[in-house]
Coordinates of C-alpha atoms in Angstrom, one line a residue:
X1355 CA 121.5 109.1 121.1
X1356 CA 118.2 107.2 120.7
X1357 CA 117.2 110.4 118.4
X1358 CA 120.7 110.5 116.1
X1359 CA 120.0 106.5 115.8
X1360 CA 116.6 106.7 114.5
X1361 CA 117.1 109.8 111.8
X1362 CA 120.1 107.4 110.5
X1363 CA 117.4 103.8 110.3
X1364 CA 114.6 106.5 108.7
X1365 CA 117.1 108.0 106.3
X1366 CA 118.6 104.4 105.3
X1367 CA 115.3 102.7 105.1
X1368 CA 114.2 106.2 102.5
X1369 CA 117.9 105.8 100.9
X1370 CA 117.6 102.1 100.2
X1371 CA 114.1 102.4 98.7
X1372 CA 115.0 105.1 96.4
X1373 CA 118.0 103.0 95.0
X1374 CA 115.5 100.3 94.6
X1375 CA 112.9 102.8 92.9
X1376 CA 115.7 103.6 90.5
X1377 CA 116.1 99.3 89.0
X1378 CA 119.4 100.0 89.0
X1379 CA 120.0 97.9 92.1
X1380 CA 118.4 94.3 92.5
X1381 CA 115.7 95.0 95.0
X1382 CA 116.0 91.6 96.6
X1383 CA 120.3 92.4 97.3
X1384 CA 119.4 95.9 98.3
X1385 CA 117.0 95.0 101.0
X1386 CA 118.9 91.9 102.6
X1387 CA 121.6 94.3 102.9
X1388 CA 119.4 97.2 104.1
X1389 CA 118.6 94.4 107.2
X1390 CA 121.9 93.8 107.8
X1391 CA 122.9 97.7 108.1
X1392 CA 120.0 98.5 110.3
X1393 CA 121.0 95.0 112.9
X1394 CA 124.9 96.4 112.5
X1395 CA 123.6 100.2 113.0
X1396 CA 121.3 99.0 116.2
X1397 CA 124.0 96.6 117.4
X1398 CA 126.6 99.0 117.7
X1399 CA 124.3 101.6 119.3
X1400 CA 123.7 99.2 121.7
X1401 CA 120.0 99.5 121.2
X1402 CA 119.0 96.1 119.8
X1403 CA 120.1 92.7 119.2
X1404 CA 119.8 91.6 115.2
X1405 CA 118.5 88.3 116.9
X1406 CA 115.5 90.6 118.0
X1407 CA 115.2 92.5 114.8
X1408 CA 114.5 88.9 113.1
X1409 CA 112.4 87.4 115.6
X1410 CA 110.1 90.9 114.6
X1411 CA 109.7 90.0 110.9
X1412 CA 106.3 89.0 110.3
X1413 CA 107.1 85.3 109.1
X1414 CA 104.0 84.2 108.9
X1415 CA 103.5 86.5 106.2
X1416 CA 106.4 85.0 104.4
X1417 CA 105.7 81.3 105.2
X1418 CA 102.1 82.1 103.3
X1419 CA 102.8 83.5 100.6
X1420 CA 105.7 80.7 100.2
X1421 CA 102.6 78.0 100.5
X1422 CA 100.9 80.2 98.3
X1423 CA 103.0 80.5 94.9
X1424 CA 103.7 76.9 95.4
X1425 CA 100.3 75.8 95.1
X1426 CA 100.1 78.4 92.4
X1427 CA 103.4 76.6 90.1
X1428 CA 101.6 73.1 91.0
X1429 CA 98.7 74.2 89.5
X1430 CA 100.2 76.1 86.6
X1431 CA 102.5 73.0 86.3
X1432 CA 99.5 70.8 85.3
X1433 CA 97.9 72.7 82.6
X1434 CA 94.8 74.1 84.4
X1435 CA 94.4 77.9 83.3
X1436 CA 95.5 76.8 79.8
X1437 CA 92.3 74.7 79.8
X1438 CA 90.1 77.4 82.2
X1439 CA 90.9 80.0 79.0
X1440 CA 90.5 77.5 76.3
X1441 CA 87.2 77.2 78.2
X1442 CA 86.3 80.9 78.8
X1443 CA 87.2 81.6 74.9
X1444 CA 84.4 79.4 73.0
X1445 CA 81.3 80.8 75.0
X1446 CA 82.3 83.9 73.2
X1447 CA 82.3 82.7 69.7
X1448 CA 85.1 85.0 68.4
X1449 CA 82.9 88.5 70.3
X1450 CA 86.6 89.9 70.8
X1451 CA 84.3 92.6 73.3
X1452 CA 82.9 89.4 75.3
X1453 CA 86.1 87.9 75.3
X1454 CA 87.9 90.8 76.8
X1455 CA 84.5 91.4 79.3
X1456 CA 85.4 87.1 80.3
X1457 CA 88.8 87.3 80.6
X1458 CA 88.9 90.6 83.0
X1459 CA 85.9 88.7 84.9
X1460 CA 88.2 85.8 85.5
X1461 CA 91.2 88.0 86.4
X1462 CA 88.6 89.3 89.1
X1463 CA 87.8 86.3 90.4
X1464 CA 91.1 84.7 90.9
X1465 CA 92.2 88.0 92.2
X1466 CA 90.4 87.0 95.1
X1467 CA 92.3 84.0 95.9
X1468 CA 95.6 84.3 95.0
X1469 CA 98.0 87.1 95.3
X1470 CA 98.4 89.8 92.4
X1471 CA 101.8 88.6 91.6
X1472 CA 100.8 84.9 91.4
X1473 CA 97.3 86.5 89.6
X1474 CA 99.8 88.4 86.5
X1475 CA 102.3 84.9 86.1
X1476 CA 99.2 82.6 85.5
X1477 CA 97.7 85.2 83.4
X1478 CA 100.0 86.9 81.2
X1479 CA 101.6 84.3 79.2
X1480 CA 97.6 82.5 78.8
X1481 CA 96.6 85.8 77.6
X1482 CA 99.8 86.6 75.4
X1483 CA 99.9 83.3 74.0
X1484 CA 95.0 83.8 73.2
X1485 CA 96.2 86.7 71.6
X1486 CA 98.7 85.5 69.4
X1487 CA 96.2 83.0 68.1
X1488 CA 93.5 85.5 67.6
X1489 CA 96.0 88.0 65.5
X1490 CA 95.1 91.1 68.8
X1491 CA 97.3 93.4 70.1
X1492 CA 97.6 91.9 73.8
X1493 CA 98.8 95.4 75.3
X1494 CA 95.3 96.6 75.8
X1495 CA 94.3 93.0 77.9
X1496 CA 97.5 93.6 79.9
X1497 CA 96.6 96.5 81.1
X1498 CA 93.9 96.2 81.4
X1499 CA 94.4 93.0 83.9
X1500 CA 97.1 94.7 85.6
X1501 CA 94.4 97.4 86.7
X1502 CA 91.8 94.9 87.3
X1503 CA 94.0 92.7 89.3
X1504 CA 95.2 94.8 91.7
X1505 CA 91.5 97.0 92.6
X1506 CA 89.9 93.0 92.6
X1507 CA 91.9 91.9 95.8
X1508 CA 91.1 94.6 98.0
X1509 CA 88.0 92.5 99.9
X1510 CA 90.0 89.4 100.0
X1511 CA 92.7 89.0 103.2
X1512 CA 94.8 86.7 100.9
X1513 CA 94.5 88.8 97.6
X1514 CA 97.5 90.5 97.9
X1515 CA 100.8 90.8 99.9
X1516 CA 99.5 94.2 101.5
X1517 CA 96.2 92.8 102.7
X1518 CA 98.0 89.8 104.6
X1519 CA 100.6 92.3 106.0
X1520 CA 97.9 94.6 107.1
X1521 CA 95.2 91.9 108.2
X1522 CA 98.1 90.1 110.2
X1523 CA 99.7 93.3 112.1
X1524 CA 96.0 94.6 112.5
X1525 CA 94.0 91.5 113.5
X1526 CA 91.4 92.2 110.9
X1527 CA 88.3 90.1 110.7
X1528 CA 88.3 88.4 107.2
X1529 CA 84.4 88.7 107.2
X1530 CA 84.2 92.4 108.1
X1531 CA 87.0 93.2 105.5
X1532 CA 85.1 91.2 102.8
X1533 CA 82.0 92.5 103.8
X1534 CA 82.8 96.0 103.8
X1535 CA 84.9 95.8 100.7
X1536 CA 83.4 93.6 98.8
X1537 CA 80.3 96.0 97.4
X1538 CA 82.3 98.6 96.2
X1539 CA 84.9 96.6 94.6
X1540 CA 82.0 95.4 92.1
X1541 CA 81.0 98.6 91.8
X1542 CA 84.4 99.7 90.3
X1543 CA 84.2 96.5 88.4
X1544 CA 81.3 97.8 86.8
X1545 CA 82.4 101.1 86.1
X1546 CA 85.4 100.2 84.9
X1547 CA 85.1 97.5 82.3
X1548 CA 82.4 100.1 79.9
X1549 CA 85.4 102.8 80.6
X1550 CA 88.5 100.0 79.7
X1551 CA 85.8 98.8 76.0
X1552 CA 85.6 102.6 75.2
X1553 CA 89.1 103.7 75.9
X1554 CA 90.7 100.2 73.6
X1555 CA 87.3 100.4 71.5
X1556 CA 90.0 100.5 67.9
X1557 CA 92.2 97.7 69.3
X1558 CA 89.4 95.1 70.2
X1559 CA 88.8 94.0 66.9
X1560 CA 88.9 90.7 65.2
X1561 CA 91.0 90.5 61.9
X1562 CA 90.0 86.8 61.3
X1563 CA 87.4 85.1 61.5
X1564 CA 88.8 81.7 60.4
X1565 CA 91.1 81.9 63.4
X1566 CA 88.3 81.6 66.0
X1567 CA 87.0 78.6 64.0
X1568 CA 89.7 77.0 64.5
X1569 CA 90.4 77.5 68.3
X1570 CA 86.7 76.4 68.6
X1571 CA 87.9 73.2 67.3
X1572 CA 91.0 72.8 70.3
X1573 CA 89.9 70.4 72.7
X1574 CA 90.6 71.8 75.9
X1575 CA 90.9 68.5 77.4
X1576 CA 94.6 68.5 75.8
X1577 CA 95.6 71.2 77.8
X1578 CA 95.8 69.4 81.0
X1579 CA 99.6 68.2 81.4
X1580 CA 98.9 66.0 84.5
X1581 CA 95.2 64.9 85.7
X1582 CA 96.6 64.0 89.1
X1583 CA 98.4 67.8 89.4
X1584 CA 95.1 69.2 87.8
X1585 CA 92.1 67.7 90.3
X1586 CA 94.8 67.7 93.5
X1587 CA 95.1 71.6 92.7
X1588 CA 91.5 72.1 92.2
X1589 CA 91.0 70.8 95.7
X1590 CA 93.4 72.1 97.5
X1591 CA 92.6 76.0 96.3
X1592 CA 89.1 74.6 97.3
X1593 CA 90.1 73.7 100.6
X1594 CA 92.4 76.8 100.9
X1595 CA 89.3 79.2 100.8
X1596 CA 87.3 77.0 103.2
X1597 CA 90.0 76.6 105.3
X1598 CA 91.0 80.3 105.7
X1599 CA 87.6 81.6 106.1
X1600 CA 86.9 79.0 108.7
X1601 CA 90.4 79.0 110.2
X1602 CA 90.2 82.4 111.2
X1603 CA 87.2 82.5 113.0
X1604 CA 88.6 79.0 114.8
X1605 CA 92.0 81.5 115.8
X1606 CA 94.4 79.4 113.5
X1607 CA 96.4 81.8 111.2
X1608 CA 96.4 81.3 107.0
X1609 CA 100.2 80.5 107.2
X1610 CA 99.1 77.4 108.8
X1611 CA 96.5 76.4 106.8
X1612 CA 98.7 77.4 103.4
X1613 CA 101.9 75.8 104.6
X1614 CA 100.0 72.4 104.9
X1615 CA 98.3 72.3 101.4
X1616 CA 101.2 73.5 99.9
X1617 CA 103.0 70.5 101.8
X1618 CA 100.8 67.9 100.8
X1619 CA 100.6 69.3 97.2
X1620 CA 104.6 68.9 97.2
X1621 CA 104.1 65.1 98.3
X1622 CA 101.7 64.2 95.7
X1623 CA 104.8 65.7 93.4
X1624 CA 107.3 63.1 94.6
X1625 CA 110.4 63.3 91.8
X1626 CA 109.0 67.1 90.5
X1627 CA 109.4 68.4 93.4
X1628 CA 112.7 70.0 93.1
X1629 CA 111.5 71.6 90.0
X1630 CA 108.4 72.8 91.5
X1631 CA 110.6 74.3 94.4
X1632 CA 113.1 76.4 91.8
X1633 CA 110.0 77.7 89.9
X1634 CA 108.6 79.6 93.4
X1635 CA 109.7 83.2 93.2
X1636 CA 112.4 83.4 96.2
X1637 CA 113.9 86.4 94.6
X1638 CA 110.5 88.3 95.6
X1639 CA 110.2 86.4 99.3
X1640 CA 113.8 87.0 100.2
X1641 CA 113.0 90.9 98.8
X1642 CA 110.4 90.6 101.6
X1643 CA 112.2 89.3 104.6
X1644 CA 114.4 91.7 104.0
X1645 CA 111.7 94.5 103.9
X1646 CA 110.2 93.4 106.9
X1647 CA 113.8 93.2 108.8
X1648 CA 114.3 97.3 107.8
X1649 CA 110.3 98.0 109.1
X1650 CA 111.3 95.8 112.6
X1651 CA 114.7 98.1 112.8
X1652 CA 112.4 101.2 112.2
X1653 CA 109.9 99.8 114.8
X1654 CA 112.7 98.9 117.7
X1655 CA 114.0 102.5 117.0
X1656 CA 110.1 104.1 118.1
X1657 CA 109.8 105.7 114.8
X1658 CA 106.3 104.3 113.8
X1659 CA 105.1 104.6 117.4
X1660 CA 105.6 108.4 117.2
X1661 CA 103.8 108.6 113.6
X1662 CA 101.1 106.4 115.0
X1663 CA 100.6 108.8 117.4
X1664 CA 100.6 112.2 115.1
X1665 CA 97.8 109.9 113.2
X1666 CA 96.2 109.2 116.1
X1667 CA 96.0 113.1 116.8
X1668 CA 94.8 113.7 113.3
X1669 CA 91.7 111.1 114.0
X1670 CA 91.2 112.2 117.1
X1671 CA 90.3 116.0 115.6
X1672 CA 88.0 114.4 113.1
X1673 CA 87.2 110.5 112.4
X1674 CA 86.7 112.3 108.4
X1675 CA 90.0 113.4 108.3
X1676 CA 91.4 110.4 109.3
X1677 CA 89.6 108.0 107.0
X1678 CA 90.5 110.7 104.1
X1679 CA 94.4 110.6 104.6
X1680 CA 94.5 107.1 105.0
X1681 CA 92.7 107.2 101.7
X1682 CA 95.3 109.4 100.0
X1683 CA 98.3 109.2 101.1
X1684 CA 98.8 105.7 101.7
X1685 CA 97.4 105.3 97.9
X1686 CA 99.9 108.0 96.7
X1687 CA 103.2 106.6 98.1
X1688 CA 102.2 103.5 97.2
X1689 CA 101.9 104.3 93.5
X1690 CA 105.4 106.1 93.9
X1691 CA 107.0 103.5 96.3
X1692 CA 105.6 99.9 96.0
X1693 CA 102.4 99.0 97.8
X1694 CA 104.4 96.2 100.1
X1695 CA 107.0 98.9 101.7
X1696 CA 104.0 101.4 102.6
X1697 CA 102.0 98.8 103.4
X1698 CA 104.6 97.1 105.8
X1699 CA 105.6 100.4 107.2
X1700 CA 102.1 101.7 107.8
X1701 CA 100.1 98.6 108.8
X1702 CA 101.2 99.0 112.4
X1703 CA 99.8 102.2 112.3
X1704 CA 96.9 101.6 111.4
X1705 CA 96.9 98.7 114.0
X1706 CA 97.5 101.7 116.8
X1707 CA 94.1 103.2 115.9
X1708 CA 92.5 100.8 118.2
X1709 CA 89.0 102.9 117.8
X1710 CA 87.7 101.4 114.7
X1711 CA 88.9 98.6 111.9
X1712 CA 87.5 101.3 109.4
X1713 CA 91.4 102.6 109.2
X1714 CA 93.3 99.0 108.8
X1715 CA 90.5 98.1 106.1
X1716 CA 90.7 101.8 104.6
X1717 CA 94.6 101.0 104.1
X1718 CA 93.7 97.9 102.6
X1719 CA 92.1 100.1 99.9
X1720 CA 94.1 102.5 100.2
X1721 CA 97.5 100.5 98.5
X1722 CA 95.8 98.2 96.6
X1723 CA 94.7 101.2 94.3
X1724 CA 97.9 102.8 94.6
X1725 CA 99.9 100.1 93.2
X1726 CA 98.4 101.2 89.6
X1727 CA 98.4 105.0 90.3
X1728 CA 101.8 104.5 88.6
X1729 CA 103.8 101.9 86.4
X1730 CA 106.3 101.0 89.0
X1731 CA 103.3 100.9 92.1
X1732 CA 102.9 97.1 91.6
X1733 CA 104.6 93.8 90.9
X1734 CA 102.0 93.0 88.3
X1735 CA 102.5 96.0 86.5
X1736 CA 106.3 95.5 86.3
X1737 CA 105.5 91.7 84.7
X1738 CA 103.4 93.0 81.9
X1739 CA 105.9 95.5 81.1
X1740 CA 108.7 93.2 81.2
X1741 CA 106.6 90.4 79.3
X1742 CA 105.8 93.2 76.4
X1743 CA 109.4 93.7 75.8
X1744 CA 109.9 90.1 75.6
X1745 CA 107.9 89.7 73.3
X1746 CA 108.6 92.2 70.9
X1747 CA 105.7 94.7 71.7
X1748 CA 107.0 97.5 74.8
X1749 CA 103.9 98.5 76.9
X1750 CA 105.3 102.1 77.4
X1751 CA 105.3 103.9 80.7
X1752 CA 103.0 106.1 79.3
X1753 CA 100.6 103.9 77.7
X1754 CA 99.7 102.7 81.0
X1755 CA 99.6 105.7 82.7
X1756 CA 96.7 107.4 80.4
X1757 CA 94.5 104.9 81.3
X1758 CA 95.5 103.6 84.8
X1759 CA 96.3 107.5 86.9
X1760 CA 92.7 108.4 85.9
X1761 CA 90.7 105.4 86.7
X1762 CA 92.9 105.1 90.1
X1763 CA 91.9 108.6 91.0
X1764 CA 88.4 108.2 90.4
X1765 CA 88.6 105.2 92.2
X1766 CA 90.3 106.8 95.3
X1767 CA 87.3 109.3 95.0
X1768 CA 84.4 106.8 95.0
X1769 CA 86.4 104.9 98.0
X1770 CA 87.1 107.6 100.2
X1771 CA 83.5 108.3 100.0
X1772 CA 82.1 104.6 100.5
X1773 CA 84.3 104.5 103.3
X1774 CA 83.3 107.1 105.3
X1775 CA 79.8 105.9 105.2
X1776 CA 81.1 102.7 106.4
X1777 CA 82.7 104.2 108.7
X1778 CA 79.4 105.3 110.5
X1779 CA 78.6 101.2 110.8
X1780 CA 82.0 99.7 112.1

């Protein structure tokens, strides 16, 4: 019975992913309803409670990445990345090539800090709207941050919604992660920036130059909406690095710290606050609890215990092996899939392999590069191609996929390879 009850979770959990996979069903209504089957199907089997299948869904997951994108709309609220770019333009003087080099450097280095989602709905319409001004095709910068932003949070355990599901079922050390990540992340920085100049070398030209003269001229002072919204931001994103890089060593989790700026943010709101609130994404957290509900079902029914233990096997016969398919595999259904399924589905694995953090941090990598193997991998790449047909200019499936499959693969290659040397350390 306990056998006939898991084949029917597994094949509903696969079932309601590939409906979801298609976009012809709202992802959010298919996996609320995908929890609700699985608590019926484990109720009636007499196997589980649904009580216990919700007390299993990782909340604090869900409660920080709540905190998260409302800190995120505050801070977008008061006008702050529309003066960071209006900054970032003028050291360039109208160099379209330093521009792009400036903007993908900032993409980086918010990438670190916020999730990849909350990274592409700051960014797009600021870089839409600088490339409007300048008379560019924004496609190429699109892309181009859509690839960026998703390789740039791989060191960071709140850069994306995979690295907190796997650093949170895996107990990862946020140190070890960034230290072991963090080095070849730049290096793919490096490499791919001359490769992203090369490959949009036609596009990345300035048609006028009066244009940039006048955008010199924009004070970007003008940009902040609310100077209260603007320095209370500022600090609390301050204080939300501190806090999670201290917190963790001090055993207190980053929902915690998160829910508590985002709370205070939210009081210095007062009368906004309602608006703030209906501006946070719950489509994409309710998408989540849902997710999270189907992975408990899958977990009550033993199913990731017994492929934790066939990985298990395969590391056991060679650490190389192991390191290598968490490389691939992971990265490959995740470019298919969506990095948060696989990740939420294979993070307790990797938790299992109790013999070394190499193979929680190697899924870190792992996803975070899949999600631009393919259009569909990531959130962020779903908003720029949305965003392009709203405005008039369609980033085509394939447009993306020329540039992004290639770079991924080499990316997987140099990974795999850095990891197993770090694997020889940790």
């Amino acid at each position: 019975m306990v056998d006939e009850i898991s084949g029917i979770i597994l094949a509903f959990f696969i079932i309601t992913y590939l409906l979801i996979s298609t976009g012809k069903v709202n992802r959010t209504a298919m996996s609320l309803l995908g929890l609700g089957v699985a608590g019926a199907i484990l109720w009636a089997a007499n196997q589980s409670t649904f009580v216990n299948v919700i007390n299993d869904i990782e909340w604090h997951t869900i409660l920080f990445l709540t905190s998260i994108q409302i800190i995120v709309v505050v801070a977008a609220s008061s006008g702050m990345f529309q003066y960071i770019s209006i900054e970032l333009v003028k050291p360039t003087h109208g160099d379209i090539k330093r521009l792009f080099i400036t903007l993908m450097a900032f993409v980086f280095t918010i990438s670190l800090i916020f999730d990849t989602t909350s990274t592409m709905i700051v960014m797009v319409p600021v870089t839409v709207e600088l490339c409007k001004a300048l008379d560019l095709d924004f496609r190429p910068f699109l892309i181009s941050e859509a690839i960026i932003c998703n390789f740039a949070s791989i060191p960071s355990v709140i850069g994306s919604i995979p690295n907190i599901v796997i650093a949170t079922e895996a107990v990862l050390d946020s140190s070890l992660m960034f230290v072991t990540l963090m080095p070849i992340t730049v290096l793919l920085f490096a490499i791919t920036i001359p490769i992203l100049l090369k490959y949009y070398r036609d596009t990345l030209v300035l048609s006028d130059e009066y244009i940039v003269e006048e955008i010199m001229m924009v004070d970007s002072s003008f940009m902040i909406r609310s100077k209260n919204d603007f320095y209370a931001s500022l600090v609390a994103l301050t204080v939300l690095v501190i806090g999670i890089t201290v917190g963790l060593g001090l055993g207190l989790r980053t929902s915690f710290v998160a829910i508590i700026l985002a709370s205070i943010l939210l009081i210095f709101c007062r009368e906004r606050v309602d608006d703030i609130l209906n501006r946070v994404n719950w489509a994409s957290i309710l998408f989540l609890v849902g997710l999270f509900g189907l992975v408990a079902a899958l977990g009550v029914t033993g199913i990731i215990q017994e492929f934790s233990l066939g990985v298990q096997a395969l590391v056991n016969l060679s650490e190389i092996l192991g390191v290598t398919f968490m490389t691939w595999i992971p990265a490959i259904l995740s470019g298919v899939i969506d990095t948060v399924p696989v990740s939420a589905l294979l993070a307790p694995v990797a938790a299992s392999l109790v013999s070394s953090p190499i193979f929680a941090i190697t899924l870190v990598y792992a996803v975070n590069i899949g999600g631009f193997l393919f259009p569909l991998g990531a959130p962020g790449n779903i908003i720029i191609i949305a965003y392009s047909i709203k405005e008039g200019k369609p980033i085509r499936l394939l447009d993306f996929l020329k540039i992004a499959t290639p770079l991924g693969i080499i990316m997987l290659g140099l990974g795999n390879a850095w990891l197993l040397i770090m694997s020889a350390f940790i």
